[in-house]
Coordinates of C-alpha atoms in Angstrom, one line a residue:
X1 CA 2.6 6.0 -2.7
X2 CA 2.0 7.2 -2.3
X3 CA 0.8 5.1 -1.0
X4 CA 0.8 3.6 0.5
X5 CA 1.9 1.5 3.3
X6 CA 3.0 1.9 3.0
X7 CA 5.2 -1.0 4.3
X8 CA 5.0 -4.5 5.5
X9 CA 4.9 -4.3 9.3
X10 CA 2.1 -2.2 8.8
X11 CA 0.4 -5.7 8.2
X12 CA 2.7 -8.1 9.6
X13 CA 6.0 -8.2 11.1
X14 CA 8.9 -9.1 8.7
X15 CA 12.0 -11.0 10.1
X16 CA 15.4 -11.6 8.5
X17 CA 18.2 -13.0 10.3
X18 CA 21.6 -13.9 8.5
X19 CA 22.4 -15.0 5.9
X20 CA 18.7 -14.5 4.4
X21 CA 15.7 -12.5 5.0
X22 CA 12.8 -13.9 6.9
X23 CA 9.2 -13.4 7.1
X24 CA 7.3 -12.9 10.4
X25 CA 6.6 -16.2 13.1
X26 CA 3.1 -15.3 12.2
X27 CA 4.0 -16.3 8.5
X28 CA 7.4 -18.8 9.5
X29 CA 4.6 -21.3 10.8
X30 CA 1.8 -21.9 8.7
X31 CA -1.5 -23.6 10.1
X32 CA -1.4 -25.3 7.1
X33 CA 1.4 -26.6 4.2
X34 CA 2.5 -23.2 3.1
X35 CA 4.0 -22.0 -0.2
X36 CA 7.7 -21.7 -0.8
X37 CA 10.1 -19.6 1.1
X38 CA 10.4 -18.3 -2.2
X39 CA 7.2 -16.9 -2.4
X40 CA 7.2 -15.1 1.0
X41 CA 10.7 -13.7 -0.1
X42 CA 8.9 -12.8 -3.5
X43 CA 6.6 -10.4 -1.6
X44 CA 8.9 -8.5 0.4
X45 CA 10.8 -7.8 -2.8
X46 CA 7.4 -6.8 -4.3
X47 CA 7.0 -4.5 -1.0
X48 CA 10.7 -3.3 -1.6
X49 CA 9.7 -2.4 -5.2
X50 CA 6.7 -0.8 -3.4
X51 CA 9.1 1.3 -1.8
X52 CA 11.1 2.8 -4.2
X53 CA 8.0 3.4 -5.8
X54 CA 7.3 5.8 -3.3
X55 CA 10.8 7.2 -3.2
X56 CA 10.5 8.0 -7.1
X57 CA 6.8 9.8 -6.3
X58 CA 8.7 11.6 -3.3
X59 CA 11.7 12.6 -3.7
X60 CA 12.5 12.4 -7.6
X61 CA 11.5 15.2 -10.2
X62 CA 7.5 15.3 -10.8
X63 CA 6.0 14.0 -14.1
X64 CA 5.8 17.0 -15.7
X65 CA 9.6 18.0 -15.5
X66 CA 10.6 14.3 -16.7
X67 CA 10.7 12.6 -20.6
X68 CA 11.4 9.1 -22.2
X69 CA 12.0 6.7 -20.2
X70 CA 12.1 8.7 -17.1
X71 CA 8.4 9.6 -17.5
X72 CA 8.0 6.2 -17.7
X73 CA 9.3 5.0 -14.9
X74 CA 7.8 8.1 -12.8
X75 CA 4.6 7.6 -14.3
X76 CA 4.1 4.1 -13.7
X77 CA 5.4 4.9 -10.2
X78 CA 2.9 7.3 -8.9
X79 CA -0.1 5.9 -7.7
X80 CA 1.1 2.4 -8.6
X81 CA 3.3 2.1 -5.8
X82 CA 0.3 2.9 -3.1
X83 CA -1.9 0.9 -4.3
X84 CA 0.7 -2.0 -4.6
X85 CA 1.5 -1.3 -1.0
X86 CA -2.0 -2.0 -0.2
X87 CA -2.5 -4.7 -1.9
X88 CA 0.4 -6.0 0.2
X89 CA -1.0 -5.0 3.3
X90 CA -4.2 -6.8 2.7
X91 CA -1.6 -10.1 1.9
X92 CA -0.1 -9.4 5.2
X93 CA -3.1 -9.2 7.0
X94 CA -3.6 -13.0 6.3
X95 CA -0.3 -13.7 7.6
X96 CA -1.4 -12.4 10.1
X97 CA -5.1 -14.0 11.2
X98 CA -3.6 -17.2 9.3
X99 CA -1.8 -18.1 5.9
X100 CA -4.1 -20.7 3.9
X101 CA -6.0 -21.7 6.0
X102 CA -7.4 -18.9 8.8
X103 CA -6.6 -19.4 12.5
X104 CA -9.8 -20.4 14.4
X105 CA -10.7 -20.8 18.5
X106 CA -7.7 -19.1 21.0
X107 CA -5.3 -18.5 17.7
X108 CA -8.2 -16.7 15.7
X109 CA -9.1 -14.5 18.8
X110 CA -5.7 -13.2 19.7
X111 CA -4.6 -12.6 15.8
X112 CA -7.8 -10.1 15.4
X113 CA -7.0 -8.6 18.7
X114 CA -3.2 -8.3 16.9
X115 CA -4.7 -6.9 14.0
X116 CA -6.7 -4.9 16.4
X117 CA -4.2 -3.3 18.3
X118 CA -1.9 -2.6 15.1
X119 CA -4.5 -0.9 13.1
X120 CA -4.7 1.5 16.7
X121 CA -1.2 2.4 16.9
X122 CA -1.0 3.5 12.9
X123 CA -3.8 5.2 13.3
X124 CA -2.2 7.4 15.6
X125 CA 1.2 7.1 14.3
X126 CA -0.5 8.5 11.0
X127 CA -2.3 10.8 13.2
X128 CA 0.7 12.7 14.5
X129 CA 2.7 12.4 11.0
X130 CA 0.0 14.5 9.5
X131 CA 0.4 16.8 11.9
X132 CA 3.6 17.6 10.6
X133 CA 3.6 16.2 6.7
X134 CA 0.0 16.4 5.8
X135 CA -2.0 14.1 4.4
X136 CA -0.2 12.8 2.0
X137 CA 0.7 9.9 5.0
X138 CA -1.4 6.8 4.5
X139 CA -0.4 5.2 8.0
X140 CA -4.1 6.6 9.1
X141 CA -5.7 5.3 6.0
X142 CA -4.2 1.7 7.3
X143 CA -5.3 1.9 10.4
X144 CA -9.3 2.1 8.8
X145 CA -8.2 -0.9 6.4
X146 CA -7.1 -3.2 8.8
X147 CA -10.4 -2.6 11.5
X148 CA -13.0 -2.7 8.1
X149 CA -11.1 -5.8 7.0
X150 CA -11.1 -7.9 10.4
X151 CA -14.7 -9.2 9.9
X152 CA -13.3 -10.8 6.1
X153 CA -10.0 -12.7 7.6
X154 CA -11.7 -16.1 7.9
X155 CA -13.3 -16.0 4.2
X156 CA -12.0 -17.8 1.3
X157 CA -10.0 -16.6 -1.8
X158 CA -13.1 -16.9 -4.1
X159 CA -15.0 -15.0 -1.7
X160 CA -12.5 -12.5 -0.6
X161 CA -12.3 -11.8 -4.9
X162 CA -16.1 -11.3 -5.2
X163 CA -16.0 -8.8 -2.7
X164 CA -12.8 -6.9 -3.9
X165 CA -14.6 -7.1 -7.8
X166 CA -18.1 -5.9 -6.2
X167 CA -16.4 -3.0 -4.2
X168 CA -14.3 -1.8 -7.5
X169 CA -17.4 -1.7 -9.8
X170 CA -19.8 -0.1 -7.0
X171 CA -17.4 2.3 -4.6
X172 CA -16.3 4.5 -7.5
X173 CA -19.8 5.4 -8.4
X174 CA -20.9 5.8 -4.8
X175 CA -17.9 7.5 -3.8
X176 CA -19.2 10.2 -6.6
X177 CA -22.2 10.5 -5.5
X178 CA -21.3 11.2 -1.9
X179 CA -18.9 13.7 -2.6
X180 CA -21.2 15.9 -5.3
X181 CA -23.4 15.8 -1.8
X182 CA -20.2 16.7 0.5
X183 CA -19.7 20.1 -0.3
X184 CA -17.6 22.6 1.1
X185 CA -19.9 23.9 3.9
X186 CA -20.7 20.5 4.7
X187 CA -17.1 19.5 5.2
X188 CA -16.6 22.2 7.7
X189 CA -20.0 21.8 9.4
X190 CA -18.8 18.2 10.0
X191 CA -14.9 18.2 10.7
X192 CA -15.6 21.0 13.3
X193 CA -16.5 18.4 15.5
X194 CA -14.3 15.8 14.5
X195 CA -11.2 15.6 16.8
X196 CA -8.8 14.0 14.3
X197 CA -9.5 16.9 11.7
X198 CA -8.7 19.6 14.8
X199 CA -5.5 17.8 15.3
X200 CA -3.7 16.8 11.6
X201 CA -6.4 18.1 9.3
X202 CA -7.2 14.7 8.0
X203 CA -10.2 13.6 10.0
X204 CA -13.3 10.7 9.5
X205 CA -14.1 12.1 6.3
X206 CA -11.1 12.4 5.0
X207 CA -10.2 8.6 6.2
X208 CA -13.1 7.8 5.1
X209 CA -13.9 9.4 2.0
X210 CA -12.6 12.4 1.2
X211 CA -8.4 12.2 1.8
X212 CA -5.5 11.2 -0.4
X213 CA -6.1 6.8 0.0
X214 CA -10.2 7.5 1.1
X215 CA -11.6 3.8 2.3
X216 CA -14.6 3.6 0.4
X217 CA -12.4 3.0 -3.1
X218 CA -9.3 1.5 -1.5
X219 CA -11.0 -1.2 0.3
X220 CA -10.7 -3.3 -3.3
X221 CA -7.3 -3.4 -3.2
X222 CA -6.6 -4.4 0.7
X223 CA -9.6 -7.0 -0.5
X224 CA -8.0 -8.3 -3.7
X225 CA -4.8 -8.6 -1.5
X226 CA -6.2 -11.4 1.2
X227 CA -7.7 -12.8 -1.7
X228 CA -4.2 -14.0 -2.6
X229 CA -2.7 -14.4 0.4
X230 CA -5.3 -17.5 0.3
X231 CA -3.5 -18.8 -2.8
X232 CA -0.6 -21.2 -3.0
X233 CA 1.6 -18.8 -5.4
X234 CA 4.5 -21.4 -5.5
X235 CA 2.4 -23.3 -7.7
X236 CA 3.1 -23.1 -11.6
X237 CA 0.0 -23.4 -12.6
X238 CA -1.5 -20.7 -10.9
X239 CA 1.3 -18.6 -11.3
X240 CA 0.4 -19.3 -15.0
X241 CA -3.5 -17.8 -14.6
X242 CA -2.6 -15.1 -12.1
X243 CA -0.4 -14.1 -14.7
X244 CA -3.3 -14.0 -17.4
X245 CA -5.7 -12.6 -14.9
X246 CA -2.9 -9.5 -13.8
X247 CA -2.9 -8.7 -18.1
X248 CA -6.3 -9.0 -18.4
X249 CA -7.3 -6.8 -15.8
X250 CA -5.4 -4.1 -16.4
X251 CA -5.2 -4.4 -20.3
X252 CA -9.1 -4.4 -20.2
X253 CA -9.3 -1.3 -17.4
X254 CA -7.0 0.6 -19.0
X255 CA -7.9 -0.3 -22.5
X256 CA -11.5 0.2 -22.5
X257 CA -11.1 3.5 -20.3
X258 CA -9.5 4.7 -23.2
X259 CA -11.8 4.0 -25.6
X260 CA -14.8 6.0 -23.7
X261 CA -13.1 8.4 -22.4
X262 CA -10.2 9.8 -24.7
X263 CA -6.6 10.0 -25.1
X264 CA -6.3 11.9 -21.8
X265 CA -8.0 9.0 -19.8
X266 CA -4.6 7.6 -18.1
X267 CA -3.3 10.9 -17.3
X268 CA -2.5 11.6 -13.4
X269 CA -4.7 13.6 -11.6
X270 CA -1.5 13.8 -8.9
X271 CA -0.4 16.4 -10.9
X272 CA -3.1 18.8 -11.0
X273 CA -1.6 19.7 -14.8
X274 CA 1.2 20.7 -13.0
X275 CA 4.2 19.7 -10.3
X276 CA 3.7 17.0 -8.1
X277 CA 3.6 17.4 -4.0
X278 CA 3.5 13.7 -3.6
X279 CA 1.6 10.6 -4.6
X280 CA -1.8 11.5 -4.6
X281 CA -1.2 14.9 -3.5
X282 CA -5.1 15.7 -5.6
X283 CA -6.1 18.7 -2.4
X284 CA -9.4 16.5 -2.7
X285 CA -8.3 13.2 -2.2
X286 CA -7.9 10.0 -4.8
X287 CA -11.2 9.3 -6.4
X288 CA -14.0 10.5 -9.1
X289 CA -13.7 14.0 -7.6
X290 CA -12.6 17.4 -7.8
X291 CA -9.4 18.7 -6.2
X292 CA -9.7 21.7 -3.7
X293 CA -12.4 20.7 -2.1
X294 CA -15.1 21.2 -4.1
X295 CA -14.1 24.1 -6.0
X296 CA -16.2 23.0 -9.1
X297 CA -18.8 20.3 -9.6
X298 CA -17.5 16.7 -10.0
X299 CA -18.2 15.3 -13.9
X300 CA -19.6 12.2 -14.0
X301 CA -17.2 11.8 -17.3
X302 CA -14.3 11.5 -14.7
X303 CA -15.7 7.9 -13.6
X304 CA -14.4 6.9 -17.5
X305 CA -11.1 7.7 -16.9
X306 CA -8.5 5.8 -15.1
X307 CA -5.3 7.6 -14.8
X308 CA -3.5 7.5 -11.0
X309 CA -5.3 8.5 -8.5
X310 CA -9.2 9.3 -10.3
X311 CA -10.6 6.3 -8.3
X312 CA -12.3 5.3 -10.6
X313 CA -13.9 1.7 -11.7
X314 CA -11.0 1.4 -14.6
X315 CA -8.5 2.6 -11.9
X316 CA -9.1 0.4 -9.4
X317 CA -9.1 -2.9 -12.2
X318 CA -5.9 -2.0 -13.8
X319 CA -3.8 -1.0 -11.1
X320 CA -5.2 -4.3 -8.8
X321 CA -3.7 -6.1 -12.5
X322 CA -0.4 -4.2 -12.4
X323 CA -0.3 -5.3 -8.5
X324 CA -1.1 -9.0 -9.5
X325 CA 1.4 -8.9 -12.3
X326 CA 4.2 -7.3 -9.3
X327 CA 3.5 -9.8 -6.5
X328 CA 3.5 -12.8 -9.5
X329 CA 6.2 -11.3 -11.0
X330 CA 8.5 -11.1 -7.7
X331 CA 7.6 -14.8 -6.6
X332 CA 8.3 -16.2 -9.6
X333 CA 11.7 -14.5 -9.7
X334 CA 12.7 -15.5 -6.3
X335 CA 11.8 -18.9 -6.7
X336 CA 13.1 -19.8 -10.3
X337 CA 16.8 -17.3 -9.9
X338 CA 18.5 -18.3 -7.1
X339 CA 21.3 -16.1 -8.8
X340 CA 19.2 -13.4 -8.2
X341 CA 17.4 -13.9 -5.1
X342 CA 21.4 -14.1 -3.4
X343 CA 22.4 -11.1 -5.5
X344 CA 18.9 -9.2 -4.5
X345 CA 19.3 -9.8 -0.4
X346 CA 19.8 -6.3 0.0
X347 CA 16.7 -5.0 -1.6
X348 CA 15.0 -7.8 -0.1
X349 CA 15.8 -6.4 3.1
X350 CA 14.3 -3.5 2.5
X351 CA 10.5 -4.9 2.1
X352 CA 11.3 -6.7 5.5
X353 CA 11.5 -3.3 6.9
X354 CA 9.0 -1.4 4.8
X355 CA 7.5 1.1 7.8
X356 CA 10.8 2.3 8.8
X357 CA 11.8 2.9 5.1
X358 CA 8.7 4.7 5.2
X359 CA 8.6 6.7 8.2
X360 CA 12.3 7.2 8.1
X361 CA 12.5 8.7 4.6
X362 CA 10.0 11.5 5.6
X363 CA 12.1 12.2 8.6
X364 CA 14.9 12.2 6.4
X365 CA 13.8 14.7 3.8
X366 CA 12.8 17.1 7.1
X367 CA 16.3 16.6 8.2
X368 CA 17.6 17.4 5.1
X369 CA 15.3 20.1 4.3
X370 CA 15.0 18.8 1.0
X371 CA 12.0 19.4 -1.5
X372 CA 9.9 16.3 -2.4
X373 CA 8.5 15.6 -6.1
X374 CA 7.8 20.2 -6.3
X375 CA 8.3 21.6 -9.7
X376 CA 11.4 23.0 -8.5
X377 CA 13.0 19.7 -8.3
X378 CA 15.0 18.0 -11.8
X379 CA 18.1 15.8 -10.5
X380 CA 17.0 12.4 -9.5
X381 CA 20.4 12.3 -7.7
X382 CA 18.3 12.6 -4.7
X383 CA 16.3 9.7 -5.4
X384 CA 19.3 7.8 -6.1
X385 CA 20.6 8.4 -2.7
X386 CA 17.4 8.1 -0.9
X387 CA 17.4 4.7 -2.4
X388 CA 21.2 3.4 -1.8
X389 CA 20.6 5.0 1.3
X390 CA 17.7 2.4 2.5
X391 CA 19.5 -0.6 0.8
X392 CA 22.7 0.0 2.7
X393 CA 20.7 0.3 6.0
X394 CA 18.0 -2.4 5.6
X395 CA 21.1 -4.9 4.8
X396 CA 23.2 -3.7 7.6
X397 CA 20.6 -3.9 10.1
X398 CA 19.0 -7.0 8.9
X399 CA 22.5 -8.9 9.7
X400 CA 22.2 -8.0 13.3
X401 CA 18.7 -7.7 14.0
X402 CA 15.3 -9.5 13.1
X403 CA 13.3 -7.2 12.7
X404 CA 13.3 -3.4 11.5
X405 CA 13.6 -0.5 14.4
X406 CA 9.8 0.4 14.1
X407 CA 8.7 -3.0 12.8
X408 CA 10.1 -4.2 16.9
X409 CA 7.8 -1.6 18.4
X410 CA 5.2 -2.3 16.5
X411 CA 5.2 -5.9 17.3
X412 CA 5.7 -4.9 21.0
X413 CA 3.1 -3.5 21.1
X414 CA 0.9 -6.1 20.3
X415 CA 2.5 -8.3 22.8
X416 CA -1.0 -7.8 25.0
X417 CA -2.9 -9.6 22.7
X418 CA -1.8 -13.1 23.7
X419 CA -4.2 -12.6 27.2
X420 CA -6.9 -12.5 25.0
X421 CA -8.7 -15.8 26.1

C-alpha cells in the first residue's frame, strides 16, 4: 500500500451490524435508487483485499527473497494494493457528498464540510504517524485527496473519467519536469520553512509532489474512483463493459510500456534492486523520478516504463485497470454467490473497518518489534497471522459494534458539520 488508505472510513464510514456487514447511513440511504446491497458489500471486500494487499507489502518477505507463485502474489501486491485503496477512497468520497446522484442545497453543504473536516483529522493523524513510521503512511496523502477532490463531488461519471484520463496522461510528464527542477538544495531551501516537514519529515512537497503517494500523479486514481461511484455497478451490462474497459486498460498500459521500454519496464522501483521497506518505500517518492532525493538526474526513459510505483503514464492506466477489474470483480461475486458472500462475512468485515486495520497493524508490528517487508525477512508466517489476526477481530467486533474503533471517532468527529447552514 502501500498504499494506500488506506481504508474505507478514510472516505466514508462503514457500518455492519449482525448478521451482515453494512455500509455507512451516508451510503444506507441513497438520494437516488441505489445499486444492490451486493455491490456496496462488493466494495468493502475489494477494500478488504486492499488490505491484505498491504499486509503482504508489510509484513511478508520482499520481492526479491520470494519465487513462483509467491512472487506473484507479492508482486501484484505492491503498489497495487495503494493504489486500489485510492481508488476506493475516491468511491467513498461519493458516498459521501451523494451516491448517484450528488446531494445539493443544506445536504451538499454539510457533506463537503464532512469531507472537510475528515480530510483535517487524517491529515494530522498521518502527520503524527510519520513521526514515528515515516513516510511510508499515506493517511496525510488522503487528507490532500479529499480537500483537491471537494470542488469535483457534484460532476458526472463521464466527466469525473475525462478528468481522471487527462490527469494520467499529463501529471506524469509534469511531475518529471518539476522534480528535474526540485533539486536537493531546493528541497531544503523550501522544507526549512515548512512546519509539517520540521515535525514528520514529510512536508508540502512531499504531499504534494515529492513523497511516497505525491498528489500531482495520484489524483487519477481518487478521480477514476468517483467516476464509478456514479455508476450503477449492479447492472449486468455495465458490469460487462467495465469489465472490458478494466482489461483494456491495463493490457494496453502494461503492454505497450513494454514494447518501448524493454523487458525491465514492469519491474518495481519499491525495491530499489534490492529488499523492500514497504510499499513505495522509493527514498524519492512514487513517480518518474529518482530515489534519494535527487542523487542522479531523472531519465526521461523512466516515463516508458510502468512497473509499481514509477508514476508514470503506463502506471497510472494499468493499475486504475487492475483496480476496475478488483471493484468489478468483488461486486460481481457478492451479488451472483450468495454461498460466498455468507462464507466471506469475516473478510468482509474487515473492509468495513479498513483504517483500524490499517492503523492498528502498524501499531502492532511496533508492539511486536517485528521487521516489515526488510531483506532479513523470509517466513510469511507473519503475514499469515497479521491477516487471521484482523479477520478474527473485524468479525468479532463487527457483531457487537457498527462501526470500527477509529472508524467511530472519525465519524465523531465530523458530528459539527451538521450546523453548517
Amino acid at each position: 500500500m502501500t498504499k494506500s488508505q488506506p481504508l474505507q472510513e478514510t472516505s466514508a464510514p462503514q457500518e455492519n451490524s449482525p448478521p451482515q456487514p453494512r455500509t455507512s447511513p451516508e451510503s444506507a440511504v441513497p438520494a437516488s435508487p441505489g445499486p444492490s446491497m451486493g455491490r456496496l458489500v462488493g466494495v468493502d471486500l475489494a477494500r478488504a483485499l486492499a488490505v491484505f494487499g498491504m499486509y503482504v507489502v508489510h509484513i511478508g518477505p520482499p520481492l526479491s527473497a520470494t519465487d513462483g507463485v509467491a512472487s506473484w502474489v507479492r508482486y501484484m501486491a505492491d503498489g497495487h494494493s495503494s493504489i486500489l485503496f485510492a481508488t476506493l477512497a475516491g468511491f467513498s468520497l461519493m458516498l459521501l457528498a451523494g451516491r448517484r446522484e450528488p446531494k445539493t442545497g443544506l445536504a451538499g453543504r454539510q457533506a463537503k464540510a464532512r469531507i472537510a473536516i475528515r480530510a483535517v483529522v487524517l491529515l494530522a493523524l498521518g502527520t503524527a504517524m510519520a513521526m514515528e513510521y515515516g513516510g511510508v503512511i499515506i493517511l496525510g496523502f488522503y487528507g490532500v485527496y479529499f480537500l483537491l477532490a471537494l470542488p469535483l463531488v457534484r460532476l458526472r461519471a463521464k466527466t469525473l473519467a475525462i478528468i481522471a484520463a487527462t490527469l494520467a496522461l499529463v501529471t506524469p510528464q509534469l511531475s518529471f519536469a518539476l522534480n528535474s527542477l526540485l533539486t536537493e538544495p531546493v528541497r531544503k531551501s523550501i522544507n526549512a520553512y515548512d512546519p509539517l516537514h520540521r515535525l514528520s519529515d514529510v512536508g508540502v512537497l512531499d504531499l504534494l509532489f515529492t513523497g511516497f503517494y505525491p498528489t500531482i500523479t495520484w489524483m487519477s486514481f481518487v478521480v477514476a474512483g468517483m467516476a464509478l461511484a456514479r455508476l450503477d455497478l449492479s447492472q449486468t451490462a455495465l458490469q460487462w463493459r467495465l469489465a472490458a474497459l478494466g482489461l483494456a486498460l491495463t493490457a494496453a498500459a502494461y503492454g505497450m510500456s513494454l514494447l518501448l521500454a524493454g523487458k525491465d519496464a514492469l519491474d518495481s522501483l519499491a525495491e530499489g534492486g534490492g529488499s523492500s521497506g514497504s510499499s513505495g518505500s522509493m527514498s524519492g517518492g512514487s513517480g518518474p523520478m529518482p530515489p534519494d532525493g535527487g542523487s542522479f538526474e531523472p531519465q526521461a526513459s523512466m516515463l516508458l516504463t510502468a512497473g509499481p510505483h514509477s508514476g508514470t503514464t503506463f502506471d497510472i492506466i494499468g493499475s486504475v485497470g487492475v483496480a476496475i477489474l478488483v471493484i468489478v470483480g468483488a461486486t460481481v461475486a457478492m451479488d451472483r454467490l450468495p454461498r460466498l458472500r455468507r462464507l466471506a462475512k469475516p473478510v468482509i468485515a474487515v473492509g468495513t473497518m479498513s483504517l483500524t486495520a490499517y492503523v492498528g497493524h502498524f501499531v502492532a508490528q511496533s508492539m511486536l518489534s517485528m521487521p516489515g517487508g526488510t531483506s532479513t525477512q523470509q517466513s510469511w508466517v507473519p503475514l499469515l497471522m497479521f491477516v487471521l489476526g484482523a479477520i478474527v477481530f473485524a468479525a468479532t467486533w463487527s457483531r457487537f459494534f457498527r462501526r470500527g474503533p477509529l472508524e467511530y471517532l472519525l465519524n465523531a468527529a465530523t458530528k459539527p458539520a451538521k450546523h453548517i447552514r
